[in-house]
PDB file of C-alpha atoms in Angstrom:
ATOM      1  CA  GLN A 788       0.089  -0.021  -0.137  1.00 89.00           C
ATOM      2  CA  VAL A 789       1.315   3.476  -1.286  1.00 96.00           C
ATOM      3  CA  GLN A 790       1.484   6.069   1.610  1.00 97.00           C
ATOM      4  CA  LEU A 791       1.874  10.121   0.977  1.00 97.00           C
ATOM      5  CA  VAL A 792       2.816  12.472   2.800  1.00 97.00           C
ATOM      6  CA  GLU A 793       2.387  15.905   1.070  1.00 96.00           C
ATOM      7  CA  SER A 794       3.676  19.588   2.542  1.00 96.00           C
ATOM      8  CA  GLY A 795       4.550  22.557   1.323  1.00 97.00           C
ATOM      9  CA  GLY A 796       1.155  24.745   1.087  1.00 95.00           C
ATOM     10  CA  GLY A 797       0.688  27.837   2.819  1.00 97.00           C
ATOM     11  CA  SER A 798      -0.643  31.501   1.920  1.00 98.00           C
ATOM     12  CA  VAL A 799       0.876  33.689  -0.765  1.00 98.00           C
ATOM     13  CA  GLN A 800       0.049  36.838  -2.445  1.00 98.00           C
ATOM     14  CA  ALA A 801      -0.924  36.874  -6.219  1.00 98.00           C
ATOM     15  CA  GLY A 802       2.434  36.616  -8.451  1.00 98.00           C
ATOM     16  CA  GLY A 803       4.113  34.464  -5.961  1.00 98.00           C
ATOM     17  CA  SER A 804       5.164  30.737  -5.779  1.00 98.00           C
ATOM     18  CA  LEU A 805       5.471  28.240  -3.630  1.00 98.00           C
ATOM     19  CA  ARG A 806       6.738  24.774  -3.920  1.00 98.00           C
ATOM     20  CA  LEU A 807       5.031  21.704  -3.136  1.00 98.00           C
ATOM     21  CA  SER A 808       6.204  18.407  -1.689  1.00 98.00           C
ATOM     22  CA  CYS A 809       4.937  14.761  -1.732  1.00 98.00           C
ATOM     23  CA  ALA A 810       6.852  11.540   0.072  1.00 97.00           C
ATOM     24  CA  ALA A 811       5.836   8.181  -0.908  1.00 97.00           C
ATOM     25  CA  SER A 812       6.571   5.515   0.747  1.00 95.00           C
ATOM     26  CA  GLY A 813       5.241   1.697   0.827  1.00 93.00           C
ATOM     27  CA  TYR A 814       5.787   0.510  -2.577  1.00 92.00           C
ATOM     28  CA  THR A 815       9.254   1.051  -5.237  1.00 90.00           C
ATOM     29  CA  TYR A 816       8.927   4.301  -6.089  1.00 90.00           C
ATOM     30  CA  SER A 817       9.751   4.081  -9.980  1.00 90.00           C
ATOM     31  CA  ARG A 818       7.065   1.902 -10.384  1.00 93.00           C
ATOM     32  CA  LEU A 819       4.487   4.496  -9.842  1.00 95.00           C
ATOM     33  CA  CYS A 820       1.806   6.846 -11.277  1.00 96.00           C
ATOM     34  CA  MET A 821       1.779  10.145  -9.290  1.00 97.00           C
ATOM     35  CA  GLY A 822       0.154  13.345  -9.474  1.00 97.00           C
ATOM     36  CA  TRP A 823      -1.213  16.462  -7.583  1.00 98.00           C
ATOM     37  CA  PHE A 824      -4.972  17.203  -7.792  1.00 98.00           C
ATOM     38  CA  ARG A 825      -6.554  20.029  -5.935  1.00 98.00           C
ATOM     39  CA  GLN A 826     -10.085  20.732  -4.842  1.00 98.00           C
ATOM     40  CA  ALA A 827     -11.304  24.273  -3.730  1.00 97.00           C
ATOM     41  CA  PRO A 828     -14.483  25.725  -1.711  1.00 92.00           C
ATOM     42  CA  GLY A 829     -17.868  23.960  -3.784  1.00 94.00           C
ATOM     43  CA  LYS A 830     -15.835  22.829  -6.600  1.00 96.00           C
ATOM     44  CA  GLU A 831     -15.354  19.397  -7.807  1.00 96.00           C
ATOM     45  CA  ARG A 832     -11.630  17.851  -7.705  1.00 97.00           C
ATOM     46  CA  GLU A 833      -9.704  18.697 -10.738  1.00 97.00           C
ATOM     47  CA  ALA A 834      -6.558  16.901 -11.551  1.00 98.00           C
ATOM     48  CA  VAL A 835      -3.248  19.286 -11.975  1.00 98.00           C
ATOM     49  CA  ALA A 836      -0.059  17.316 -13.427  1.00 98.00           C
ATOM     50  CA  THR A 837       0.688  13.856 -13.814  1.00 97.00           C
ATOM     51  CA  ARG A 838       3.655  11.497 -14.381  1.00 96.00           C
ATOM     52  CA  HIS A 839       4.677   8.603 -13.948  1.00 96.00           C
ATOM     53  CA  THR A 840       7.680   8.335 -11.766  1.00 94.00           C
ATOM     54  CA  SER A 841      10.200   6.772 -14.227  1.00 94.00           C
ATOM     55  CA  GLY A 842      10.333   9.399 -16.852  1.00 89.00           C
ATOM     56  CA  GLY A 843       7.855   9.922 -19.448  1.00 84.00           C
ATOM     57  CA  SER A 844       5.496  12.143 -20.242  1.00 90.00           C
ATOM     58  CA  THR A 845       3.725  14.856 -17.488  1.00 95.00           C
ATOM     59  CA  TYR A 846       0.254  15.961 -18.123  1.00 97.00           C
ATOM     60  CA  TYR A 847      -0.796  19.408 -16.819  1.00 98.00           C
ATOM     61  CA  ALA A 848      -4.403  20.638 -16.928  1.00 98.00           C
ATOM     62  CA  ASP A 849      -4.620  23.825 -19.255  1.00 97.00           C
ATOM     63  CA  SER A 850      -5.255  26.134 -15.986  1.00 97.00           C
ATOM     64  CA  VAL A 851      -1.382  25.683 -14.844  1.00 98.00           C
ATOM     65  CA  LYS A 852       0.331  25.340 -17.742  1.00 98.00           C
ATOM     66  CA  GLY A 853       3.524  27.235 -18.030  1.00 97.00           C
ATOM     67  CA  ARG A 854       2.838  28.715 -14.684  1.00 98.00           C
ATOM     68  CA  PHE A 855       3.528  24.959 -12.141  1.00 98.00           C
ATOM     69  CA  THR A 856       6.115  22.138 -13.074  1.00 98.00           C
ATOM     70  CA  ILE A 857       6.181  18.769 -11.756  1.00 96.00           C
ATOM     71  CA  SER A 858       9.893  17.205 -10.763  1.00 95.00           C
ATOM     72  CA  GLN A 859      11.129  14.817  -8.292  1.00 95.00           C
ATOM     73  CA  ASP A 860      13.957  13.379  -6.272  1.00 95.00           C
ATOM     74  CA  ASN A 861      14.354   9.909  -6.711  1.00 93.00           C
ATOM     75  CA  ALA A 862      16.587   9.276  -3.887  1.00 95.00           C
ATOM     76  CA  LYS A 863      13.930  10.818  -1.328  1.00 96.00           C
ATOM     77  CA  ASN A 864      11.338   9.338  -3.560  1.00 96.00           C
ATOM     78  CA  THR A 865       9.388  12.333  -3.346  1.00 97.00           C
ATOM     79  CA  LEU A 866       7.373  14.383  -5.891  1.00 97.00           C
ATOM     80  CA  TYR A 867       7.613  18.322  -6.134  1.00 98.00           C
ATOM     81  CA  LEU A 868       4.797  20.701  -7.439  1.00 98.00           C
ATOM     82  CA  GLN A 869       6.488  24.049  -8.228  1.00 98.00           C
ATOM     83  CA  MET A 870       4.022  26.687  -8.604  1.00 98.00           C
ATOM     84  CA  ASN A 871       4.815  29.986 -10.009  1.00 98.00           C
ATOM     85  CA  VAL A 872       2.537  33.145 -10.666  1.00 98.00           C
ATOM     86  CA  LEU A 873       0.099  32.144  -8.308  1.00 98.00           C
ATOM     87  CA  ASN A 874      -3.608  33.617  -8.356  1.00 97.00           C
ATOM     88  CA  PRO A 875      -6.609  33.409  -6.366  1.00 97.00           C
ATOM     89  CA  GLU A 876      -7.910  30.930  -8.681  1.00 97.00           C
ATOM     90  CA  ASP A 877      -5.518  28.381  -7.418  1.00 98.00           C
ATOM     91  CA  THR A 878      -6.584  28.633  -4.253  1.00 98.00           C
ATOM     92  CA  ALA A 879      -7.340  25.214  -3.112  1.00 98.00           C
ATOM     93  CA  MET A 880      -6.397  21.905  -0.897  1.00 98.00           C
ATOM     94  CA  TYR A 881      -3.895  20.477  -2.874  1.00 98.00           C
ATOM     95  CA  TYR A 882      -3.481  16.618  -2.674  1.00 98.00           C
ATOM     96  CA  CYS A 883      -0.893  14.231  -4.156  1.00 98.00           C
ATOM     97  CA  ALA A 884      -2.375  11.161  -5.610  1.00 98.00           C
ATOM     98  CA  ALA A 885      -0.834   7.324  -6.730  1.00 97.00           C
ATOM     99  CA  GLU A 886      -0.942   4.511  -8.407  1.00 96.00           C
ATOM    100  CA  ILE A 887       0.908   1.153  -8.946  1.00 95.00           C
ATOM    101  CA  MET A 888       1.816   1.258 -12.432  1.00 93.00           C
ATOM    102  CA  SER A 889       4.629  -0.556 -14.628  1.00 92.00           C
ATOM    103  CA  PRO A 890       7.150   1.795 -16.146  1.00 91.00           C
ATOM    104  CA  PHE A 891       5.828  -0.214 -19.466  1.00 92.00           C
ATOM    105  CA  LEU A 892       2.827   1.598 -18.825  1.00 92.00           C
ATOM    106  CA  SER A 893       3.684   5.093 -18.204  1.00 91.00           C
ATOM    107  CA  GLN A 894       1.959   6.512 -20.957  1.00 91.00           C
ATOM    108  CA  ALA A 895      -1.073   5.543 -18.376  1.00 92.00           C
ATOM    109  CA  CYS A 896      -0.577   8.301 -16.485  1.00 94.00           C
ATOM    110  CA  THR A 897      -3.211  10.798 -17.462  1.00 94.00           C
ATOM    111  CA  LEU A 898      -4.889  13.421 -16.052  1.00 95.00           C
ATOM    112  CA  GLN A 899      -7.991  11.435 -16.178  1.00 93.00           C
ATOM    113  CA  ARG A 900      -6.852   8.595 -13.927  1.00 93.00           C
ATOM    114  CA  LYS A 901      -8.471   7.112 -11.328  1.00 92.00           C
ATOM    115  CA  TYR A 902      -6.014   7.176  -8.418  1.00 95.00           C
ATOM    116  CA  ASN A 903      -6.178   4.675  -5.393  1.00 95.00           C
ATOM    117  CA  ALA A 904      -3.892   6.237  -3.252  1.00 97.00           C
ATOM    118  CA  TRP A 905      -4.207   9.556  -1.541  1.00 98.00           C
ATOM    119  CA  GLY A 906      -2.325  12.163   0.896  1.00 97.00           C
ATOM    120  CA  GLN A 907      -4.178  14.313   3.440  1.00 97.00           C
ATOM    121  CA  GLY A 908      -3.717  17.660   1.433  1.00 97.00           C
ATOM    122  CA  THR A 909      -2.217  20.743   2.184  1.00 97.00           C
ATOM    123  CA  GLN A 910      -3.798  24.092   1.743  1.00 98.00           C
ATOM    124  CA  VAL A 911      -2.772  26.676  -0.727  1.00 98.00           C
ATOM    125  CA  THR A 912      -4.418  30.193  -0.323  1.00 98.00           C
ATOM    126  CA  VAL A 913      -3.655  33.157  -2.830  1.00 98.00           C
ATOM    127  CA  SER A 914      -4.560  36.389  -1.985  1.00 97.00           C
ATOM    128  CA  SER A 915      -5.312  39.167  -4.480  1.00 94.00           C
TER     129      SER A 915
END
């Protein structure tokens, strides 16, 4: 079973930056689909960015393309989300998610995929 722990949320003014971290444990890190999702009050959860931890394509929601970037530190089994040029519409609870997936199927780690392991979330608040 994959366990995920997010950190790095906080409050920032519009135009600022934050970096979220997601530490994964409980399974071989290089055999995971992982991604970031967010849910604002009164809205449905939406996918932000996803990828396979072995590499390959990274998928971004249109709303964050050019502003958010996924990266990872394999030695730390940690996935990051660098968020730049934040705006109030980015305010949400951000969740890390994962699913066990063979590296040969890395292209399946899409925004639309259903992930079955979730972290507790970290709040991001952007003020205007």
